[in-house]
Coordinates of C-alpha atoms and ligand atoms in Angstrom, one line a residue:
M1 CA -4.6 11.7 27.7
A2 CA -7.4 13.4 25.8
A3 CA -6.7 13.7 22.1
R4 CA -7.5 16.6 19.7
M5 CA -9.5 16.3 16.6
D6 CA -7.6 17.1 13.4
V7 CA -9.4 18.6 10.4
L8 CA -8.9 18.1 6.7
L9 CA -10.7 20.3 4.3
G10 CA -10.7 21.9 0.8
A11 CA -8.8 25.2 0.4
Q12 CA -10.3 26.0 -3.1
W13 CA -13.6 25.5 -4.8
G14 CA -13.9 21.8 -4.0
D15 CA -12.7 18.7 -5.9
E16 CA -9.2 19.2 -4.5
G17 CA -8.7 15.5 -3.9
K18 CA -9.7 15.3 -0.2
G19 CA -10.9 11.7 -0.5
K20 CA -7.5 10.5 -1.6
V21 CA -5.6 12.3 1.2
V22 CA -8.1 10.9 3.8
D23 CA -7.6 7.5 2.5
V24 CA -3.8 7.8 2.6
I25 CA -3.7 9.1 6.1
A26 CA -6.6 7.1 7.5
P27 CA -4.4 4.5 9.2
Q28 CA -3.3 7.1 11.7
Y29 CA -6.9 7.7 12.8
E30 CA -9.4 5.6 14.6
V31 CA -12.4 7.7 13.6
I32 CA -13.1 9.6 10.4
A33 CA -16.0 12.0 10.6
R34 CA -17.8 14.0 7.9
F35 CA -19.1 17.3 9.2
Q36 CA -21.1 19.1 6.5
G37 CA -22.5 18.8 3.0
G38 CA -24.2 15.8 1.6
P39 CA -24.5 14.0 -1.7
N40 CA -23.4 17.1 -3.6
A41 CA -19.9 15.9 -2.7
G42 CA -18.0 13.2 -4.6
H43 CA -14.8 11.9 -3.1
T44 CA -13.0 9.7 -5.5
L45 CA -10.5 7.0 -4.3
I46 CA -8.4 4.9 -6.6
F47 CA -6.4 2.0 -5.4
E48 CA -5.4 -1.4 -6.8
G49 CA -6.8 -0.3 -10.2
H50 CA -10.3 0.3 -8.9
K51 CA -12.2 3.6 -8.7
H52 CA -14.6 4.3 -5.8
V53 CA -16.7 7.4 -5.5
L54 CA -18.2 8.3 -2.1
H55 CA -20.8 11.0 -1.6
T56 CA -22.0 10.9 2.0
I57 CA -20.0 8.1 3.6
P58 CA -16.6 9.2 5.0
S59 CA -13.5 8.3 3.1
G60 CA -12.1 6.0 5.8
V61 CA -14.3 3.0 4.8
F62 CA -11.5 1.3 2.9
R63 CA -9.3 1.0 5.9
E64 CA -10.1 -1.9 8.1
G65 CA -11.1 -1.1 11.6
T66 CA -11.6 2.7 11.0
I67 CA -14.9 4.0 12.4
N68 CA -16.7 6.3 9.9
L69 CA -19.1 8.8 11.3
V70 CA -21.6 11.0 9.5
G71 CA -22.0 14.0 11.7
N72 CA -24.9 16.3 12.6
G73 CA -23.9 18.9 10.0
V74 CA -24.3 16.6 7.1
V75 CA -27.5 16.3 5.1
I76 CA -28.5 12.8 4.0
D77 CA -30.5 11.6 1.1
P78 CA -31.5 8.0 2.1
I79 CA -31.8 6.8 -1.5
I80 CA -28.3 8.0 -2.4
F81 CA -26.9 6.8 0.9
L82 CA -28.2 3.3 0.3
K83 CA -26.9 3.2 -3.3
E84 CA -23.5 4.1 -1.9
L85 CA -23.8 1.2 0.7
K86 CA -24.8 -1.2 -2.1
A87 CA -21.8 -0.1 -4.3
L88 CA -19.6 -0.8 -1.3
D89 CA -21.2 -4.1 -0.7
D90 CA -20.6 -5.0 -4.4
A91 CA -16.9 -4.0 -3.9
G92 CA -16.8 -6.5 -1.0
V93 CA -16.7 -3.8 1.7
D94 CA -19.3 -4.2 4.5
V95 CA -19.2 -0.8 6.2
R96 CA -22.2 -1.4 8.5
P97 CA -20.2 -2.5 11.5
T98 CA -18.0 0.6 11.4
L99 CA -20.6 3.2 10.1
L100 CA -22.2 5.6 12.6
V101 CA -24.8 8.2 11.7
S102 CA -25.8 11.2 13.8
R103 CA -29.4 11.4 14.9
R104 CA -29.1 15.2 14.4
A105 CA -28.2 15.0 10.7
H106 CA -31.0 16.3 8.5
L107 CA -32.8 14.3 5.8
I108 CA -33.1 15.3 2.2
L109 CA -36.7 14.6 1.0
P110 CA -37.6 14.0 -2.7
T111 CA -39.4 17.3 -2.5
H112 CA -36.2 19.1 -1.5
R113 CA -34.7 17.9 -4.7
A114 CA -37.7 19.1 -6.7
L115 CA -37.4 22.5 -4.9
D116 CA -33.7 22.8 -5.8
A117 CA -34.5 22.2 -9.4
A118 CA -37.4 24.7 -9.4
S119 CA -35.4 27.4 -7.7
E120 CA -32.5 27.0 -10.1
A121 CA -34.9 27.0 -13.1
E122 CA -36.4 30.2 -11.8
K123 CA -33.0 31.9 -11.5
G124 CA -32.4 31.4 -15.2
K125 CA -29.0 32.8 -16.2
A126 CA -28.2 33.7 -12.6
K127 CA -28.4 30.1 -11.5
I128 CA -25.9 28.8 -9.0
G129 CA -25.1 25.7 -11.0
S130 CA -26.2 23.5 -8.1
T131 CA -25.7 19.8 -8.2
L132 CA -29.5 19.6 -7.7
K133 CA -29.3 17.2 -4.9
G134 CA -31.6 19.2 -2.7
I135 CA -28.8 20.6 -0.5
G136 CA -29.9 24.3 -0.4
P137 CA -33.6 23.6 0.4
T138 CA -32.7 21.0 3.1
Y139 CA -30.4 23.5 4.9
M140 CA -33.1 26.1 4.5
D141 CA -35.5 23.8 6.4
K142 CA -32.8 23.2 9.0
T143 CA -32.3 26.9 9.8
G144 CA -36.0 27.6 9.3
R145 CA -36.7 24.9 12.0
N146 CA -38.9 22.8 9.8
G147 CA -36.4 20.0 9.0
L148 CA -36.7 16.2 9.4
R149 CA -33.8 14.6 11.1
V150 CA -32.4 11.1 11.2
G151 CA -33.5 10.8 14.8
D152 CA -37.1 11.3 13.6
L153 CA -36.9 8.0 11.9
E154 CA -37.1 6.4 15.3
R155 CA -40.3 8.3 16.3
H156 CA -43.8 6.8 16.1
D157 CA -45.1 10.0 14.5
L158 CA -42.5 10.0 11.7
M159 CA -45.2 9.9 9.0
D160 CA -47.1 12.9 10.4
R161 CA -43.9 14.9 10.5
Y162 CA -43.0 13.8 7.0
T163 CA -46.4 14.8 5.7
V164 CA -46.4 18.2 7.2
L165 CA -43.0 19.0 5.6
K166 CA -44.0 17.5 2.3
R167 CA -47.2 19.6 2.2
K168 CA -45.2 22.7 2.8
H169 CA -43.0 21.8 -0.1
E170 CA -45.9 21.1 -2.3
R171 CA -47.3 24.6 -1.7
L172 CA -43.9 26.0 -2.5
L173 CA -43.6 23.9 -5.7
A174 CA -47.0 25.1 -6.7
M175 CA -45.8 28.7 -6.3
Y176 CA -43.0 27.8 -8.8
G177 CA -45.6 26.2 -11.1
Q178 CA -44.1 22.8 -10.5
P179 CA -45.9 19.5 -9.6
G180 CA -45.1 17.6 -6.4
V181 CA -43.3 14.3 -6.3
D182 CA -45.0 11.1 -7.6
A183 CA -46.1 8.3 -5.3
Q184 CA -43.4 5.9 -6.6
A185 CA -40.5 8.3 -5.8
E186 CA -42.0 8.9 -2.3
A187 CA -42.4 5.1 -1.6
E188 CA -38.8 4.5 -2.7
W189 CA -37.6 7.3 -0.4
L190 CA -39.6 5.9 2.6
D191 CA -38.3 2.5 2.0
A192 CA -34.7 3.8 1.9
A193 CA -35.4 5.8 5.1
R194 CA -36.5 2.7 6.9
T195 CA -33.3 0.9 5.9
L196 CA -31.3 3.9 7.1
R197 CA -33.0 3.6 10.5
E198 CA -31.5 0.1 10.8
L199 CA -27.9 1.5 10.7
Q200 CA -26.1 2.5 13.9
L201 CA -27.7 5.8 14.8
V202 CA -25.8 7.7 17.5
D203 CA -25.6 10.9 19.5
S204 CA -22.3 11.7 17.7
E205 CA -21.3 14.6 19.9
H206 CA -21.2 12.3 22.9
Y207 CA -19.6 9.6 20.9
L208 CA -16.8 11.9 19.8
D209 CA -16.4 13.4 23.3
Q210 CA -15.8 9.9 24.7
A211 CA -13.5 8.9 21.8
L212 CA -11.3 12.0 22.4
R213 CA -11.3 11.5 26.2
Q214 CA -10.0 8.0 25.6
G215 CA -7.2 9.4 23.5
K216 CA -8.6 8.1 20.2
R217 CA -7.4 9.9 17.1
V218 CA -10.2 11.6 15.2
L219 CA -10.1 13.2 11.8
A220 CA -12.9 15.5 10.6
E221 CA -13.3 15.3 6.8
G222 CA -14.7 18.4 5.0
A223 CA -16.6 18.4 1.7
Q224 CA -16.6 21.1 -1.0
G225 CA -14.1 23.8 -0.3
T226 CA -13.4 27.1 1.5
L227 CA -14.4 29.3 -1.5
L228 CA -17.8 27.5 -1.5
D229 CA -18.5 28.3 2.2
I230 CA -21.9 29.9 2.8
D231 CA -20.2 32.8 4.8
F232 CA -16.7 33.2 3.3
G233 CA -17.1 31.8 -0.2
T234 CA -18.0 33.7 -3.4
Y235 CA -21.6 34.3 -2.3
P236 CA -24.2 33.6 -3.7
F237 CA -22.3 31.1 -5.9
V238 CA -21.6 28.8 -2.9
T239 CA -23.0 25.8 -1.2
S240 CA -25.3 26.1 1.8
S241 CA -23.1 24.9 4.6
N242 CA -20.0 26.0 6.4
T243 CA -17.2 24.2 4.7
I244 CA -14.5 25.9 6.8
C245 CA -12.8 24.6 9.9
A246 CA -15.3 26.2 12.2
G247 CA -17.9 24.0 10.5
A248 CA -16.2 21.0 12.0
S249 CA -17.0 22.2 15.4
T250 CA -20.7 22.9 14.7
G251 CA -21.0 19.9 12.4
L252 CA -19.7 17.4 14.9
G253 CA -20.3 19.1 18.3
V254 CA -16.5 19.2 19.1
A255 CA -15.5 22.5 20.8
P256 CA -13.0 24.7 18.9
N257 CA -10.3 24.3 21.6
R258 CA -10.2 20.6 20.9
I259 CA -9.1 21.0 17.3
G260 CA -5.5 20.1 16.5
A261 CA -3.9 20.1 13.1
V262 CA -5.8 21.6 10.2
T263 CA -4.8 20.3 6.8
G264 CA -5.8 22.3 3.7
I265 CA -6.0 20.4 0.4
F266 CA -5.3 22.3 -2.8
K267 CA -4.5 21.5 -6.4
A268 CA -1.4 22.8 -8.2
Y269 CA -3.9 24.7 -10.3
C270 CA -7.5 25.8 -9.7
T271 CA -10.9 24.4 -10.8
R272 CA -14.4 25.4 -10.3
V273 CA -17.6 23.6 -11.3
G274 CA -20.9 25.5 -11.6
S275 CA -21.3 29.2 -11.9
G276 CA -19.6 32.1 -10.1
P277 CA -16.5 34.2 -10.3
F278 CA -13.1 32.6 -11.0
P279 CA -10.3 35.2 -11.5
T280 CA -7.6 32.9 -12.9
E281 CA -9.9 30.9 -15.2
L282 CA -8.4 29.9 -18.5
E283 CA -10.9 29.9 -21.3
D284 CA -8.3 28.9 -23.9
D285 CA -6.4 25.9 -25.1
M286 CA -4.3 25.8 -21.8
G287 CA -7.6 25.5 -19.8
E288 CA -8.6 22.6 -22.1
Q289 CA -5.2 20.9 -21.8
I290 CA -5.5 21.0 -17.9
R291 CA -9.1 19.7 -18.0
K292 CA -8.0 16.8 -20.2
A293 CA -4.8 16.0 -18.3
G294 CA -6.6 16.3 -15.0
H295 CA -9.8 14.5 -16.0
E296 CA -11.6 17.5 -14.7
F297 CA -15.1 16.3 -14.9
G298 CA -17.4 16.2 -11.9
S299 CA -17.6 12.9 -10.0
T300 CA -21.2 13.7 -8.9
T301 CA -22.6 15.4 -12.0
G302 CA -20.1 14.6 -14.8
R303 CA -20.0 18.3 -15.6
A304 CA -16.8 19.7 -17.1
R305 CA -14.9 21.7 -14.5
R306 CA -13.6 25.2 -15.3
C307 CA -9.8 25.3 -15.0
G308 CA -7.3 28.0 -14.3
W309 CA -3.9 28.8 -12.7
L310 CA -3.2 28.6 -9.0
D311 CA -4.6 31.7 -7.1
L312 CA -2.4 32.6 -4.1
P313 CA -4.6 35.4 -2.7
A314 CA -7.4 32.9 -2.5
L315 CA -5.2 30.2 -1.0
H316 CA -3.8 32.6 1.6
Y317 CA -7.4 33.5 2.5
A318 CA -8.2 29.8 3.0
V319 CA -5.2 29.5 5.3
M320 CA -6.4 32.5 7.3
I321 CA -10.0 31.5 7.6
N322 CA -9.4 27.9 8.5
G323 CA -6.2 28.2 10.6
I324 CA -4.5 25.8 8.2
T325 CA -1.4 24.4 9.8
E326 CA -0.2 22.4 6.7
L327 CA -1.0 22.0 3.1
A328 CA -1.3 19.0 0.8
M329 CA -0.8 19.8 -2.9
M330 CA -2.6 17.5 -5.3
K331 CA -2.3 16.8 -9.0
A332 CA 1.1 18.2 -9.5
D333 CA 1.5 15.7 -12.4
V334 CA -1.3 17.4 -14.4
L335 CA 1.1 20.3 -15.1
N336 CA 3.9 17.9 -16.2
G337 CA 5.9 18.9 -19.2
L338 CA 4.8 22.6 -19.3
D339 CA 7.6 25.0 -20.1
T340 CA 6.1 27.7 -18.0
V341 CA 3.7 27.5 -15.1
R342 CA 1.9 30.7 -14.1
I343 CA 0.9 31.5 -10.6
C344 CA -1.4 34.4 -9.5
T345 CA 0.3 36.3 -6.7
G346 CA -2.1 39.3 -6.4
Y347 CA -5.0 41.1 -8.0
K348 CA -5.4 44.5 -9.5
V349 CA -8.8 45.6 -8.1
N350 CA -10.1 48.7 -9.9
G351 CA -6.5 49.6 -10.7
T352 CA -5.1 49.1 -7.2
Y353 CA -2.7 46.1 -6.5
T354 CA -3.6 43.8 -3.6
E355 CA -2.7 40.4 -2.3
R356 CA -5.9 40.3 -0.3
M357 CA -9.1 38.5 -1.3
P358 CA -11.6 41.3 -1.8
Y359 CA -15.3 41.2 -0.8
D360 CA -16.4 40.9 -4.4
I361 CA -14.4 39.2 -7.1
T362 CA -17.2 39.2 -9.7
T363 CA -16.0 42.3 -11.6
G364 CA -13.0 44.6 -11.8
V365 CA -10.5 42.0 -10.6
E366 CA -7.5 41.4 -12.7
P367 CA -5.1 38.6 -11.7
M368 CA -1.4 39.4 -11.6
Y369 CA 0.9 36.5 -12.6
E370 CA 4.4 35.4 -11.9
D371 CA 5.8 32.9 -14.4
M372 CA 7.8 30.0 -13.2
P373 CA 9.8 27.4 -15.1
G374 CA 7.8 24.1 -15.4
W375 CA 9.0 20.7 -14.4
G376 CA 9.4 17.7 -16.7
E377 CA 7.9 14.3 -16.0
L378 CA 7.5 13.3 -12.4
H379 CA 8.5 10.0 -10.8
H380 CA 7.5 9.5 -7.2
E381 CA 10.5 7.3 -6.5
A382 CA 13.0 10.0 -7.5
P383 CA 13.6 13.2 -5.6
L384 CA 11.1 15.9 -6.7
P385 CA 12.4 18.0 -9.6
A386 CA 14.0 21.3 -8.5
A387 CA 11.5 23.3 -10.5
L388 CA 8.6 21.7 -8.6
E389 CA 10.4 22.3 -5.3
R390 CA 10.8 26.0 -6.3
Y391 CA 7.1 26.2 -7.2
M392 CA 6.1 24.9 -3.8
A393 CA 8.6 27.1 -2.0
R394 CA 7.0 30.1 -3.7
I395 CA 3.6 29.0 -2.4
E396 CA 4.8 28.3 1.1
Q397 CA 6.5 31.8 1.2
A398 CA 3.2 33.5 0.1
V399 CA 0.8 31.7 2.4
G400 CA 3.1 31.0 5.4
V401 CA 2.5 27.3 6.0
P402 CA 4.4 24.2 4.8
I403 CA 3.3 21.8 2.0
T404 CA 3.7 18.4 3.7
L405 CA 2.2 16.1 1.1
V406 CA 2.4 16.1 -2.7
S407 CA 0.2 13.9 -4.9
L408 CA 1.7 12.9 -8.2
G409 CA -1.2 10.7 -9.5
P410 CA -4.5 9.3 -8.5
D411 CA -3.3 6.1 -6.8
R412 CA -2.6 5.8 -3.1
A413 CA 0.9 4.9 -3.9
Q414 CA 1.6 8.1 -5.9
T415 CA 2.0 10.2 -2.9
V416 CA 5.1 11.9 -1.5
L417 CA 5.3 13.0 2.2
R418 CA 7.5 16.0 2.6
K419 CA 9.0 16.9 6.0
G420 CA 6.8 14.0 7.3
A421 CA 4.5 16.5 9.0
L422 CA 1.2 14.8 8.1
V423 CA 2.4 11.9 10.3
H424 CA 1.7 13.5 13.6
Ligands
IMP1 P1 -25.1 22.7 -4.2 O1 -24.3 22.6 -3.0 O2 -25.3 21.4 -4.9 O3 -26.3 23.5 -4.1 O4 -24.2 23.5 -5.3 C1 -23.8 24.8 -5.0 C2 -22.5 25.1 -5.8 O5 -21.4 24.4 -5.2 C3 -22.4 24.8 -7.2 O6 -21.6 25.7 -7.9 C4 -21.8 23.4 -7.2 O7 -21.2 23.1 -8.5 C5 -20.8 23.5 -6.1 N1 -20.5 22.3 -5.5 C6 -21.3 21.6 -4.6 N2 -20.7 20.5 -4.2 C7 -19.5 20.5 -4.8 C8 -18.4 19.6 -4.7 O8 -18.4 18.6 -4.0 N3 -17.3 19.9 -5.4 C9 -17.2 21.0 -6.2 N4 -18.3 21.9 -6.3 C10 -19.4 21.6 -5.6

């Protein structure tokens, strides 16, 4: 019988811990597919005492036999991609036999990265806080119909296409008063692109159609988070792709009516890296305490993440936009030992109370909090403390979907399945 594709994505501003959940539930799936974003993402997995950070490669690579597919919606920087492969090789993981790359995925050129930096510099104080991996300019070329795709690596006129695009970028860089990219960086990129061509390039929409018809279990893995979505995030402080569930359809070529369960990942609190509005941000000692306890520093850029209390209107919005059927709550242990845990249940927007995410949260939005008793130390073997159960019950009541997985630490083993619902 034909199977459905499940989707797992971030319900906040990214960095929710998606990589860990994918890794934990990967054994239930035969295919794990990334559908958007690129090396701006950093999915951290920790097991047996080793830390692994993945940027473009799906998080199923550490489970033997799982096929890992990089979908058409992803943008690939060949240099970073190969570094990732090398790091996996060094860790004794040969992913080549199980790694598939869509021919329709777009390529990030060195000049895309230069344009990203130039555009951010030009914005000055209004900068997005981009990871500077060339994501925005690459998606701009995709929608502008100028992009270079993985499939172009197989064409005899690859160099002509590359040169046309590079020249266009050089003209734009000159407009910003910036130089082009030096010959060495270009040679390194071309070398990496040739190696990328040697991987298994596929027409991934057909591959997935076939896999689903054969009843294979497929999981679509999102990057970044709902509030960074190009349409529904806190624009313009967003990334340049659709991070939401609908992005899994366009980013993989799987029709919406073939989507099954949608799992939203969120942290027991909120973080945001880069610029942009963040109503529950804590700019005091409590924020610092959460940052330290949660090691809230970017896995891609090393930047300190801004921290704040859990925002229920925002989480509810994510549940609505994505059709989330179940939630996974990460990093509950980071709030261990607090006497009181605050939770934002609504906003006052220009004096009027609402539980709805407004169009603009940049100014005039005051978070309204409910205080809840904290829990002590957590031990995954023991039943979860009553105070933590009450915290989760409050969240479930507000957003209308169950929390089926709780993470109590970075290791695979520090995970509690509630109600067993992630095991479909
Ligand atoms: P870009 O996607 O690199 O252009 O960055 C745009 C915005 O999204 C910036 O605020 C970044 O900090 C943020 N961002 C991009 N990727 C991630 C991610 O994987 N986790 C968290 N924030 C991200």
